[in-house]
Short mmCIF file of C-alpha atoms in Angstrom, two decimals:
data_model
loop_
_atom_site.label_atom_id
_atom_site.label_comp_id
_atom_site.label_asym_id
_atom_site.label_seq_id
_atom_site.Cartn_x
_atom_site.Cartn_y
_atom_site.Cartn_z
CA GLU A 17 150.67 -5.47 156.87
CA ALA A 18 153.66 -3.98 155.10
CA GLY A 19 156.21 -2.20 157.28
CA VAL A 20 157.85 1.19 156.91
CA ALA A 21 159.83 1.33 153.68
CA GLN A 22 162.95 3.43 153.20
CA SER A 23 165.24 3.96 150.24
CA PRO A 24 168.01 3.89 149.47
CA ARG A 25 169.48 1.58 152.12
CA TYR A 26 173.00 2.89 151.62
CA LYS A 27 174.40 6.10 150.15
CA ILE A 28 177.95 7.39 149.81
CA ILE A 29 178.49 11.00 148.75
CA GLU A 30 181.21 13.60 148.91
CA LYS A 31 180.93 16.61 151.19
CA ARG A 32 179.03 19.55 149.73
CA GLN A 33 176.93 17.21 147.57
CA SER A 34 173.18 16.82 147.99
CA VAL A 35 171.26 13.71 148.97
CA ALA A 36 167.63 12.75 149.43
CA PHE A 37 166.01 9.95 151.40
CA TRP A 38 162.53 8.57 150.90
CA CYS A 39 160.13 7.02 153.40
CA ASN A 40 156.79 5.31 152.90
CA PRO A 41 155.04 4.80 156.25
CA ILE A 42 152.54 2.13 157.17
CA SER A 43 149.23 2.83 155.48
CA GLY A 44 146.91 4.92 157.62
CA HIS A 45 149.54 6.09 160.09
CA ALA A 46 148.99 9.75 160.89
CA THR A 47 152.35 10.57 162.42
CA LEU A 48 155.73 10.29 160.72
CA TYR A 49 159.18 10.86 162.25
CA TRP A 50 162.69 11.29 160.86
CA TYR A 51 165.60 10.48 163.16
CA GLN A 52 169.36 10.77 162.84
CA GLN A 53 171.33 7.99 164.51
CA ILE A 54 175.06 8.62 164.73
CA LEU A 55 177.23 5.58 165.42
CA GLY A 56 177.21 4.74 169.13
CA GLN A 57 174.29 7.02 169.95
CA GLY A 58 170.54 6.74 170.21
CA PRO A 59 168.19 8.12 167.57
CA LYS A 60 167.77 11.90 167.63
CA LEU A 61 164.50 13.32 166.34
CA LEU A 62 164.92 15.67 163.38
CA ILE A 63 161.32 16.34 162.42
CA GLN A 64 157.85 15.06 163.21
CA PHE A 65 154.80 15.28 160.94
CA GLN A 66 151.16 14.79 161.78
CA ASN A 67 149.37 14.06 158.50
CA ASN A 68 151.03 16.63 156.18
CA GLY A 69 151.76 19.26 158.83
CA VAL A 70 154.95 19.75 160.83
CA VAL A 71 154.51 19.16 164.57
CA ASP A 72 158.11 19.72 165.62
CA ASP A 73 161.26 20.56 163.69
CA SER A 74 163.19 22.26 166.45
CA GLN A 75 166.16 19.88 166.09
CA LEU A 76 166.34 20.03 162.30
CA PRO A 77 169.39 21.99 161.00
CA LYS A 78 167.31 24.08 158.67
CA ASP A 79 170.26 25.69 156.93
CA ARG A 80 170.99 22.39 155.21
CA PHE A 81 168.20 19.93 156.00
CA SER A 82 164.66 20.00 154.65
CA ALA A 83 161.76 17.58 154.75
CA GLU A 84 158.28 17.32 153.37
CA ARG A 85 155.41 14.91 153.61
CA LEU A 86 153.37 14.96 150.46
CA LYS A 87 149.61 14.52 150.88
CA GLY A 88 150.16 13.16 154.37
CA VAL A 89 151.60 9.90 153.10
CA ASP A 90 155.22 9.40 152.05
CA SER A 91 158.03 11.75 152.96
CA THR A 92 161.44 12.89 151.76
CA LEU A 93 164.37 14.22 153.77
CA LYS A 94 167.02 16.21 151.94
CA ILE A 95 170.48 17.38 152.89
CA GLN A 96 172.07 20.17 150.85
CA PRO A 97 175.02 20.55 151.10
CA ALA A 98 176.22 17.57 153.12
CA LYS A 99 178.97 17.80 155.73
CA LEU A 100 181.20 15.07 157.11
CA GLU A 101 179.31 15.14 160.41
CA ASP A 102 176.10 14.16 158.60
CA SER A 103 177.41 10.60 158.30
CA ALA A 104 174.80 8.57 160.17
CA VAL A 105 171.83 6.26 159.78
CA TYR A 106 168.61 8.11 158.99
CA LEU A 107 165.59 6.36 160.41
CA CYS A 108 161.98 6.89 159.47
CA ALA A 109 159.18 5.82 161.80
CA SER A 110 155.41 6.06 161.79
CA ALA A 111 152.67 5.77 164.38
CA THR A 112 148.91 5.32 164.26
CA GLY A 113 147.91 8.04 166.65
CA LEU A 114 148.37 11.76 166.85
CA ALA A 115 151.45 13.48 168.21
CA GLY A 116 151.73 13.57 171.97
CA GLY A 117 150.32 10.14 172.64
CA ALA A 118 152.02 6.99 173.84
CA TYR A 119 151.74 5.27 170.50
CA GLU A 120 154.21 2.65 169.36
CA GLN A 121 156.53 3.87 166.66
CA TYR A 122 157.19 1.47 163.78
CA PHE A 123 160.66 1.96 162.35
CA GLY A 124 162.00 1.36 158.89
CA PRO A 125 165.41 -0.28 158.31
CA GLY A 126 167.12 3.07 157.85
CA THR A 127 169.42 4.65 155.27
CA ARG A 128 173.12 4.56 156.08
CA LEU A 129 174.77 7.76 154.78
CA THR A 130 178.52 8.09 154.48
CA VAL A 131 179.92 11.52 153.61
CA THR A 132 183.55 11.51 152.43
CA ALA B 16 163.29 19.29 179.31
CA GLN B 17 163.42 15.55 179.33
CA SER B 18 166.39 13.21 179.10
CA VAL B 19 167.29 9.54 179.34
CA THR B 20 170.41 7.97 180.81
CA GLN B 21 171.31 4.36 180.12
CA LEU B 22 174.01 3.10 182.45
CA GLY B 23 176.54 0.88 180.70
CA SER B 24 177.11 0.95 176.97
CA HIS B 25 177.71 -2.81 177.05
CA VAL B 26 176.27 -5.54 179.27
CA SER B 27 177.61 -9.08 179.05
CA VAL B 28 175.74 -12.10 180.46
CA SER B 29 175.86 -15.84 180.12
CA GLU B 30 173.02 -17.70 178.47
CA GLY B 31 170.42 -18.48 181.15
CA ALA B 32 171.50 -15.63 183.42
CA LEU B 33 169.43 -12.64 184.51
CA VAL B 34 169.41 -9.66 182.18
CA LEU B 35 169.28 -6.17 183.76
CA LEU B 36 169.53 -3.06 181.61
CA ARG B 37 169.33 0.24 183.45
CA CYS B 38 167.46 3.37 182.43
CA ASN B 39 166.95 6.60 184.36
CA TYR B 40 164.90 9.47 183.06
CA SER B 41 164.13 13.06 183.82
CA SER B 42 160.87 14.71 182.88
CA SER B 43 158.99 17.73 184.12
CA VAL B 44 155.68 15.95 183.57
CA PRO B 45 154.55 12.35 184.07
CA PRO B 46 156.37 10.47 181.36
CA TYR B 47 155.57 7.83 178.84
CA LEU B 48 158.48 5.37 178.82
CA PHE B 49 159.53 2.85 176.21
CA TRP B 50 162.10 0.14 175.60
CA TYR B 51 163.03 -0.63 172.00
CA VAL B 52 165.35 -3.33 170.63
CA GLN B 53 167.47 -3.02 167.50
CA TYR B 54 168.96 -6.06 165.79
CA PRO B 55 171.85 -5.53 163.34
CA ASN B 56 170.83 -3.80 160.12
CA GLN B 57 167.21 -3.57 161.24
CA GLY B 58 164.96 -0.82 162.53
CA LEU B 59 163.94 -0.46 166.15
CA GLN B 60 161.14 -2.66 167.50
CA LEU B 61 159.04 -1.92 170.57
CA LEU B 62 159.58 -4.26 173.53
CA LEU B 63 157.23 -2.59 176.01
CA LYS B 64 155.87 0.75 177.17
CA TYR B 65 154.67 2.45 180.35
CA THR B 66 151.73 4.84 180.13
CA SER B 67 150.81 5.48 183.79
CA ALA B 68 148.81 2.30 184.31
CA ALA B 69 150.46 -0.66 186.06
CA THR B 70 154.01 0.09 187.20
CA LEU B 71 155.23 -3.40 186.21
CA VAL B 72 155.01 -3.72 182.47
CA LYS B 73 155.38 -6.96 180.58
CA GLY B 74 156.58 -6.99 177.01
CA ILE B 75 157.51 -9.35 174.23
CA ASN B 76 160.14 -12.09 174.37
CA GLY B 77 159.87 -12.41 178.18
CA PHE B 78 161.08 -8.90 178.99
CA GLU B 79 159.54 -6.71 181.65
CA ALA B 80 160.26 -3.33 183.21
CA GLU B 81 159.23 -1.59 186.41
CA PHE B 82 158.46 2.10 186.65
CA LYS B 83 159.79 3.57 189.91
CA LYS B 84 158.85 7.22 190.24
CA SER B 85 160.87 7.75 193.42
CA GLU B 86 164.02 6.55 191.66
CA THR B 87 163.09 7.98 188.23
CA SER B 88 164.00 4.60 186.81
CA PHE B 89 162.60 2.19 184.26
CA HIS B 90 165.00 -0.76 184.26
CA LEU B 91 164.53 -3.65 181.83
CA THR B 92 164.84 -7.24 183.03
CA LYS B 93 164.56 -10.79 181.75
CA PRO B 94 164.96 -13.80 184.04
CA SER B 95 166.92 -15.96 181.62
CA ALA B 96 168.95 -14.70 178.68
CA HIS B 97 168.87 -16.41 175.29
CA MET B 98 171.47 -16.12 172.58
CA SER B 99 168.81 -14.49 170.40
CA ASP B 100 168.53 -11.58 172.88
CA ALA B 101 171.90 -10.21 171.75
CA ALA B 102 171.07 -6.78 170.33
CA GLU B 103 171.09 -3.05 171.07
CA TYR B 104 168.48 -1.84 173.55
CA PHE B 105 167.20 1.72 173.76
CA CYS B 106 165.19 3.40 176.49
CA ALA B 107 163.04 6.35 175.42
CA VAL B 108 160.85 8.94 177.08
CA SER B 109 158.08 11.15 175.79
CA ARG B 110 155.38 13.21 177.39
CA SER B 111 151.74 13.72 176.72
CA GLY B 112 149.97 16.57 175.06
CA GLY B 113 150.79 18.85 172.15
CA SER B 114 154.22 19.02 170.62
CA TYR B 115 156.79 16.73 172.20
CA ILE B 116 160.17 15.32 171.29
CA PRO B 117 160.68 11.58 171.79
CA THR B 118 164.08 11.32 173.49
CA PHE B 119 166.20 8.17 173.29
CA GLY B 120 169.08 7.03 175.44
CA ARG B 121 172.47 6.17 173.94
CA GLY B 122 171.67 2.48 173.96
CA THR B 123 173.06 -0.61 175.70
CA SER B 124 174.55 -3.46 173.73
CA LEU B 125 173.59 -6.81 175.25
CA ILE B 126 176.15 -9.55 174.69
CA VAL B 127 175.11 -13.12 175.50
CA HIS B 128 177.79 -15.78 175.97
CA PRO B 129 177.08 -19.50 175.50
#
């Protein structure tokens, strides 16, 4: 089966610009996650979807970050405007089961964002 | 609140030696625990998980981990390291029911010397 797809793989922008990331999860996976991974740290959950509804977005900086999952399938994460501290790898993951279970998360390769 | 502590940002072993990567967790409810591996420029891949069944969990590539509630630990081991095991390893915790936030440790880089 095809894995989790993310695009673009790399993005360089200047501070105060906007950027969007796209994720296509594994077909049939109900739950989708967006993580931010800063260099030298573990992934930090930004937002979690179950089908097309938000399960948890408590760690999403809502003044500049937004995310949506259209029709419960693919998802976009947007940053507007970007700050230097947003430089990180943004990981998308999906899982078969519903939120709260011990389901394996399948991760995409990530998008490396550099803000200058 | 739940958290994960991985002791040692880098662990260096010789090929054929025992691998031990340490993970301690805190959780107010019985946890689900995971170990993931990340190779350069790739996404994370599940090695193994604990879900309140057997306390000794076997995973892929010869790795295993033991859940010790009294020590709040979930250390990852492999009897004999291979060069191909060189990667970043992450311990993660989540809990059951409703809304939860999967929490990852900072990661441990495993270096394998010939």
